[in-house]
mmCIF file of C-alpha atoms in Angstrom:
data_model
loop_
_atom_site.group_PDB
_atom_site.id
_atom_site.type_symbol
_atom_site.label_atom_id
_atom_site.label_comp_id
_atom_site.label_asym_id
_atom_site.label_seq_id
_atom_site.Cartn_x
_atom_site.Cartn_y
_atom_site.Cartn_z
ATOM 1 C CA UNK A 1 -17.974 -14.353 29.492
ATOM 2 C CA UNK A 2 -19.930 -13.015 32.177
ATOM 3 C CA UNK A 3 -19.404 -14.324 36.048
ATOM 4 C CA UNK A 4 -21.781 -15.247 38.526
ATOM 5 C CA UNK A 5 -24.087 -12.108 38.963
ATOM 6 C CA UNK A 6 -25.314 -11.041 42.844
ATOM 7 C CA UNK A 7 -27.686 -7.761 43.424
ATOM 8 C CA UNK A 8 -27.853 -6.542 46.004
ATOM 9 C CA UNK A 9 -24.344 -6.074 46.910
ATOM 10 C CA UNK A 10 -25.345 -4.316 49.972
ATOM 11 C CA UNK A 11 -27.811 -3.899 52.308
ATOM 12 C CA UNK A 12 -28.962 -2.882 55.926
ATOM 13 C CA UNK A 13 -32.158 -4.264 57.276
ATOM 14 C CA UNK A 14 -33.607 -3.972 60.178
ATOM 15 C CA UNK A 15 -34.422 -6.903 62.274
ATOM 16 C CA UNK A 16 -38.099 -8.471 61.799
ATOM 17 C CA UNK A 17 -37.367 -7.222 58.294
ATOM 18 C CA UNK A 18 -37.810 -9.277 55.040
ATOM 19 C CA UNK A 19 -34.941 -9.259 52.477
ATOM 20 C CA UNK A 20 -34.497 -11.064 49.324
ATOM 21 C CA UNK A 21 -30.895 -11.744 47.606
ATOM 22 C CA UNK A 22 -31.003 -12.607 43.609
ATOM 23 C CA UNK A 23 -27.993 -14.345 41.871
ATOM 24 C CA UNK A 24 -27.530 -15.002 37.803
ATOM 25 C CA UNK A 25 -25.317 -17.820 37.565
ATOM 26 C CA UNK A 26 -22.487 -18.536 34.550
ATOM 27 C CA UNK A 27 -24.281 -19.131 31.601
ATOM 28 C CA UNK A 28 -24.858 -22.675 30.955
ATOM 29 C CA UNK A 29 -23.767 -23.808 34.254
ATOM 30 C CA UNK A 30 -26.743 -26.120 35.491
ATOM 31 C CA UNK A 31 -25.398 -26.132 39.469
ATOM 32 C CA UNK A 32 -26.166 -23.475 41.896
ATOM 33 C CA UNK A 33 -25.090 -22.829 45.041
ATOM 34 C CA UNK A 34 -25.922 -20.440 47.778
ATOM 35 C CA UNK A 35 -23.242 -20.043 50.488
ATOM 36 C CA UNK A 36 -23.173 -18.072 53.450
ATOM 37 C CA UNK A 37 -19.787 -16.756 55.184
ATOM 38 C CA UNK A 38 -19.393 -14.965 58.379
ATOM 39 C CA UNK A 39 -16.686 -12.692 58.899
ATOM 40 C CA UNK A 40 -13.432 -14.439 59.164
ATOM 41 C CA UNK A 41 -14.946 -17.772 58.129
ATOM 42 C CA UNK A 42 -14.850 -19.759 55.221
ATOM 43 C CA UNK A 43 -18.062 -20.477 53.446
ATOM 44 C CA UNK A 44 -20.726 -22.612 54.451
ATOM 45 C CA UNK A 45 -22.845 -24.385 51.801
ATOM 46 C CA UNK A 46 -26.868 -23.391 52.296
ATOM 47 C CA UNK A 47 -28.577 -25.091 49.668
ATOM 48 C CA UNK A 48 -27.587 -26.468 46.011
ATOM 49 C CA UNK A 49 -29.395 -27.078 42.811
ATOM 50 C CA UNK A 50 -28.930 -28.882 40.047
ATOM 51 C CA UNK A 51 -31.538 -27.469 37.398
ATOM 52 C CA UNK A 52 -34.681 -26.314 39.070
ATOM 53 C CA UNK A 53 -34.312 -29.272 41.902
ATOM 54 C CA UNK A 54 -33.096 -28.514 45.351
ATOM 55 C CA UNK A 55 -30.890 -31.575 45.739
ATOM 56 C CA UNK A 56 -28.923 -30.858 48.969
ATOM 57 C CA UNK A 57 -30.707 -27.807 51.502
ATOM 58 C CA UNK A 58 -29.856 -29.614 55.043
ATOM 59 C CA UNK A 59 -28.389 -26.676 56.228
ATOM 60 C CA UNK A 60 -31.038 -24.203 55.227
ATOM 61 C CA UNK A 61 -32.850 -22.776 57.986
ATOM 62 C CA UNK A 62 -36.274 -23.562 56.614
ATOM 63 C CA UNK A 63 -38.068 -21.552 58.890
ATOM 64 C CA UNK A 64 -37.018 -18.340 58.380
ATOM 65 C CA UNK A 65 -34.789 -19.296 54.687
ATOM 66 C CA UNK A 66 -36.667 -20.190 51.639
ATOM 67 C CA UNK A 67 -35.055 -20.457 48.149
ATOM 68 C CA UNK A 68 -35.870 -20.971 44.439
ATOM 69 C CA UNK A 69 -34.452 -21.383 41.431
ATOM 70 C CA UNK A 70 -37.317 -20.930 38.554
ATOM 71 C CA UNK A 71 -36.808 -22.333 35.574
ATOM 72 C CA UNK A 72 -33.423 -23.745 36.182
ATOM 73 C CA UNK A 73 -31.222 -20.452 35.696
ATOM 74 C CA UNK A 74 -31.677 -17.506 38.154
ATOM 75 C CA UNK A 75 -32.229 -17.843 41.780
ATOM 76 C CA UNK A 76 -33.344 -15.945 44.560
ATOM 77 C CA UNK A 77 -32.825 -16.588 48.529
ATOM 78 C CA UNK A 78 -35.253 -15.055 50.988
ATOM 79 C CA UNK A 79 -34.783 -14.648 54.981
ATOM 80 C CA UNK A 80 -37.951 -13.786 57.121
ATOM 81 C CA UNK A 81 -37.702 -12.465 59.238
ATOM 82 C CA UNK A 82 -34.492 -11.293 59.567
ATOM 83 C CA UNK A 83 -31.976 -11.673 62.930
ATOM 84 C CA UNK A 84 -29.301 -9.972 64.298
ATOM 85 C CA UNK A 85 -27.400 -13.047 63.286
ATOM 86 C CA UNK A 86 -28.123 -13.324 60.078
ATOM 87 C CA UNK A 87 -25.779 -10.449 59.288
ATOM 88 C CA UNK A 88 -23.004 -12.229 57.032
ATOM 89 C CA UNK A 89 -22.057 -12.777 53.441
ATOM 90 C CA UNK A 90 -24.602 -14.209 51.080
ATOM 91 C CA UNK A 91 -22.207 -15.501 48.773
ATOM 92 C CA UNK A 92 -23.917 -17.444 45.017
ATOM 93 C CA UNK A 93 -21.879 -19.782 42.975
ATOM 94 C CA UNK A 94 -22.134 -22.295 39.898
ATOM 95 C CA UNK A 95 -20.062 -24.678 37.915
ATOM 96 C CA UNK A 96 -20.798 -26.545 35.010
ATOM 97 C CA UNK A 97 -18.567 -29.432 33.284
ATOM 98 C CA UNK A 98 -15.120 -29.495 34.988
ATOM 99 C CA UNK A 99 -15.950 -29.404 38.716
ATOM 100 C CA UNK A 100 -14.255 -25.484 39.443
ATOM 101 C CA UNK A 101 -17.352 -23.715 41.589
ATOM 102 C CA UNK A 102 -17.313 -19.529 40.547
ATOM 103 C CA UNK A 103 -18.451 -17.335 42.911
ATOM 104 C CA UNK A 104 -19.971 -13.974 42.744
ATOM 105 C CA UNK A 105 -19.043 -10.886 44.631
ATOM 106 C CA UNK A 106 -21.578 -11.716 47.432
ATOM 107 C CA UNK A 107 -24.049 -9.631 48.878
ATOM 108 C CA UNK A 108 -23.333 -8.167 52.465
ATOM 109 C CA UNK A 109 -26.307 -8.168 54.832
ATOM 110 C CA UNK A 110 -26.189 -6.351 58.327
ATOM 111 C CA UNK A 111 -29.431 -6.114 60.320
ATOM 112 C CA UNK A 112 -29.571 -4.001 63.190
ATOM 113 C CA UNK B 1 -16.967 -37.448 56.968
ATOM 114 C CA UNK B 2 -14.841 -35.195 54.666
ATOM 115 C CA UNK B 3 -12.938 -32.243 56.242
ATOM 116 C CA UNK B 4 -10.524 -29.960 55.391
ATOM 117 C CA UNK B 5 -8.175 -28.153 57.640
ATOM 118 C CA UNK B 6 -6.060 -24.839 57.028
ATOM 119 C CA UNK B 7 -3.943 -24.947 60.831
ATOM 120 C CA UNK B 8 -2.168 -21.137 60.092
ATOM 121 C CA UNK B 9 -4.869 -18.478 60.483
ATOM 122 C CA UNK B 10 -2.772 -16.109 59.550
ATOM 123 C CA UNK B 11 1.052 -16.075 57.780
ATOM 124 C CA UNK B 12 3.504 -13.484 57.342
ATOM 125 C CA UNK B 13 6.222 -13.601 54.493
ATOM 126 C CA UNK B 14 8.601 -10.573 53.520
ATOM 127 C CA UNK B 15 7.775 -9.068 49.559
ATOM 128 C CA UNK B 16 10.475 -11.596 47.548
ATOM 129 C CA UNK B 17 10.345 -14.470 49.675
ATOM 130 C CA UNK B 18 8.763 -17.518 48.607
ATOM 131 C CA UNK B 19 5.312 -18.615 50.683
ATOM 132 C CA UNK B 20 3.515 -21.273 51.630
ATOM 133 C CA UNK B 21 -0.189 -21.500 52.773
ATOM 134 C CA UNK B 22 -0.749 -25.207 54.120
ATOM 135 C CA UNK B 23 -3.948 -27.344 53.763
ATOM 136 C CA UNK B 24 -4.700 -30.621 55.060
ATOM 137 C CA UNK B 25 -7.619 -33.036 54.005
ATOM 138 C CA UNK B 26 -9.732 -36.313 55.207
ATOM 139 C CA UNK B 27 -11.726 -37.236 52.758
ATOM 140 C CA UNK B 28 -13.320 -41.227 51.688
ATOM 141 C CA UNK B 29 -12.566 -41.733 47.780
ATOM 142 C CA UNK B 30 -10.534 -39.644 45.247
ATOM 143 C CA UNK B 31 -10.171 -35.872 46.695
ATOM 144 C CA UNK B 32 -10.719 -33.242 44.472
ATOM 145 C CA UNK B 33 -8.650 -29.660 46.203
ATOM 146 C CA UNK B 34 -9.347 -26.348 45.250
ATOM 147 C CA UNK B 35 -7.866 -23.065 46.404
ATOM 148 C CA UNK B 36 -9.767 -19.883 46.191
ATOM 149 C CA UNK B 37 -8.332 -16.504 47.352
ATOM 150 C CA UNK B 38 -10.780 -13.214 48.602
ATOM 151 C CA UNK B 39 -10.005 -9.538 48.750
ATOM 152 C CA UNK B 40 -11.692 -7.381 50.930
ATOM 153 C CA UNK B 41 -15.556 -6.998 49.918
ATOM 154 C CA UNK B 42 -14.936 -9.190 47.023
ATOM 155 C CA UNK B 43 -15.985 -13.007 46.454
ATOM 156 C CA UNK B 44 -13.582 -15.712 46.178
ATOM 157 C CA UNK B 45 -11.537 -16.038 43.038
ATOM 158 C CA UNK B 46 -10.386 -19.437 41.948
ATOM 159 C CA UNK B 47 -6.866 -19.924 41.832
ATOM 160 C CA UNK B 48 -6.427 -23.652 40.998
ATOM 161 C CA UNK B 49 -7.459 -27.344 41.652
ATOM 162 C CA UNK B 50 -6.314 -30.802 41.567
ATOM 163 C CA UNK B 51 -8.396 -33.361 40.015
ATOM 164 C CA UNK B 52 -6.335 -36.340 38.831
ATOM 165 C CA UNK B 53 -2.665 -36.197 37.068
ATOM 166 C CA UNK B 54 0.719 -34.509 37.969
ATOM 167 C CA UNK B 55 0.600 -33.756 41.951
ATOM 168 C CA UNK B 56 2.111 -30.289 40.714
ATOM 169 C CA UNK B 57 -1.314 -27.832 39.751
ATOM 170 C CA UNK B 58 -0.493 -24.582 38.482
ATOM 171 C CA UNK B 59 -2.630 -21.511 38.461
ATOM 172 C CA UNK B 60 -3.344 -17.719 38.363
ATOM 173 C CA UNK B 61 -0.618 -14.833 39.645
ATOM 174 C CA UNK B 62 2.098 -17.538 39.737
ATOM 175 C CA UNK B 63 0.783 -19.850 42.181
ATOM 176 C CA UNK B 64 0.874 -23.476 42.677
ATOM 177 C CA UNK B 65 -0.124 -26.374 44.877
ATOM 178 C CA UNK B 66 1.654 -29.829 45.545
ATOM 179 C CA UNK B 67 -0.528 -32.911 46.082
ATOM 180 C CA UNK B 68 0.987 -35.102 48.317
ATOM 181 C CA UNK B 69 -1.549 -38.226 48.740
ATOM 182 C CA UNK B 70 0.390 -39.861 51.611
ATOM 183 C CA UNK B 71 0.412 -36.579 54.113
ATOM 184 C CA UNK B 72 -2.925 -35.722 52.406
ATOM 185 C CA UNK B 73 -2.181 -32.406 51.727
ATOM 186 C CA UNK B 74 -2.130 -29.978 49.375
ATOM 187 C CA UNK B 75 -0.237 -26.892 49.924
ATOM 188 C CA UNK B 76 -0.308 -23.729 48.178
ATOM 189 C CA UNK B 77 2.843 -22.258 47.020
ATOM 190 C CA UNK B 78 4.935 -19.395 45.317
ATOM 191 C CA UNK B 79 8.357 -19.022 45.045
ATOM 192 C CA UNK B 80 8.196 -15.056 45.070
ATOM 193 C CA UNK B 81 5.798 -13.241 47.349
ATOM 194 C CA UNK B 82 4.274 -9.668 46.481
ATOM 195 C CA UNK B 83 2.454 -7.454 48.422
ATOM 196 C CA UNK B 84 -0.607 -7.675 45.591
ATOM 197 C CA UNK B 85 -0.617 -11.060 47.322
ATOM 198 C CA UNK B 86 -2.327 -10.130 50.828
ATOM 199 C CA UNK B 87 -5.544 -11.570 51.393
ATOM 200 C CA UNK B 88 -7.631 -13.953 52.608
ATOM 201 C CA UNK B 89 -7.182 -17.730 50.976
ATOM 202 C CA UNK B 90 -9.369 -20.851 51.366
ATOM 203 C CA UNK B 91 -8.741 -24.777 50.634
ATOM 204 C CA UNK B 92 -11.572 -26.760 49.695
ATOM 205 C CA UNK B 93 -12.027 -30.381 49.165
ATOM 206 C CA UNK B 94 -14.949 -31.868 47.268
ATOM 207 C CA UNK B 95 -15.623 -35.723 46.937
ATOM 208 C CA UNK B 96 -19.070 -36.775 45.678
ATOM 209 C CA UNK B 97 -21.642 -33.871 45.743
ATOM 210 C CA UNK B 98 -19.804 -32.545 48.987
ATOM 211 C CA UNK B 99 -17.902 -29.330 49.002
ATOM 212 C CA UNK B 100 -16.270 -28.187 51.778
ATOM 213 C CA UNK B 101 -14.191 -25.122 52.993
ATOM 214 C CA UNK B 102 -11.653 -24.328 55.360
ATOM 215 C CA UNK B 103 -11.614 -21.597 57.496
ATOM 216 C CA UNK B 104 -9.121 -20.015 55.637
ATOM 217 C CA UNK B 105 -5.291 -18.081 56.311
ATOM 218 C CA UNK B 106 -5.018 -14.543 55.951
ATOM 219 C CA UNK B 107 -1.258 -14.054 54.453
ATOM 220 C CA UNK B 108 0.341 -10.339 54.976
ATOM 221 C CA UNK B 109 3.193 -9.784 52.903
ATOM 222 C CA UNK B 110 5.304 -7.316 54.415
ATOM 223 C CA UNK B 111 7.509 -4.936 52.187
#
């Protein structure tokens, strides 16, 4: 069975700079998360869906983060424009039935 | 609120010797603990959870966690350490929709 899917896995921006992370969740898993973890830190929930529906995104920074999750399955996260301080792990996650979140491999953003 | 708290940032255990990464929770209703463990440039890899049963959980590479609902912890455990085990580990506690993290312990096991 195939795990939670992030492209890209890396990449340098510059600030002002649009960039746009894409995650394939487990197959069949309805809940999707998008996490983001600074270095040293443990993660810190951005926004979860359940389905197509954006039922918790308090700690999305809504004016530079936007998010989607079309037709309940794949998902992408956007940040523009970019900061120095948004340079951190853009880590995507689902679970299904049994409560156990699976993470992907993240993708690594560093603006400078 | 719910929290979770990991106090060690980092422990050190020699290769053989059993280890012990602690993890302490406050949470309103019944607690479900995870613990999730991350190699460099990797994403986290579940290792086990508690949800409801024996206070002992067993999961992958040999480790295991004790619930202990009066000290509301639940600390992760092996009785040998190797050096495969280095990396970076994370508690998490979820109760309703809420999931949250620790900070995590980085454990270095020494050979």
């Amino acid at each position: 069975e195939a795990g939670v899917v992030q492209s890209p896995r890396y990449k340098i921006i510059e600030k002002k700079q649009p960039v746009a992370f894409w995650c394939n969740p487990i197959s069949g898993h309805n809940t999707l998360y998008w996490y983001l973890q600074n270095l040293g830190q443990g993660p810190e929930l951005l926004i979860r869906y359940e389905n197509e529906e954006a039922v918790d995104d308090s700690q999305l920074p809504k004016d530079r983060f936007s998010a989607e999750r079309l037709k309940g399955v794949d998902s992408t996260l956007k940040i523009q424009p970019a900061e120095l301080g948004d340079s951190a792990v853009y880590l995507c996650a689902s679970s299904g039935v049994g409560n156990t979140i699976y993470f992907g491999e993240g993708s690594w953003l560093t603006v400078v | 609120a719910q929290s979770v708290a990991q106090p060690e940032d980092q422990v050190n255990v020699a290769e053989g010797n059993p280890l012990t990464v602690k993890c302490t929770y406050s949470v309103s209703g019944n607690p479900y603990l995870f613990w999730y463990v991350q190699y460099p440039n990797r994403g986290l890899q579940f290792l086990l959870k508690y949800i409801t049963g024996d206070n002992l959980v067993k999961g992958s590479y040999g480790f295991e966690a004790e619930f202990n609902k009066s000290q509301t912890s639940f600390h992760l455990k092996k009785p040998s350490a190797l050096v495969s085990d280095s990396a970076l580990y994370f508690c998490a506690v979820r109760a309703y929709d809420k999931i949250i993290f620790g900070k995590g312990t980085r454990l270095h096991i020494l050979p």
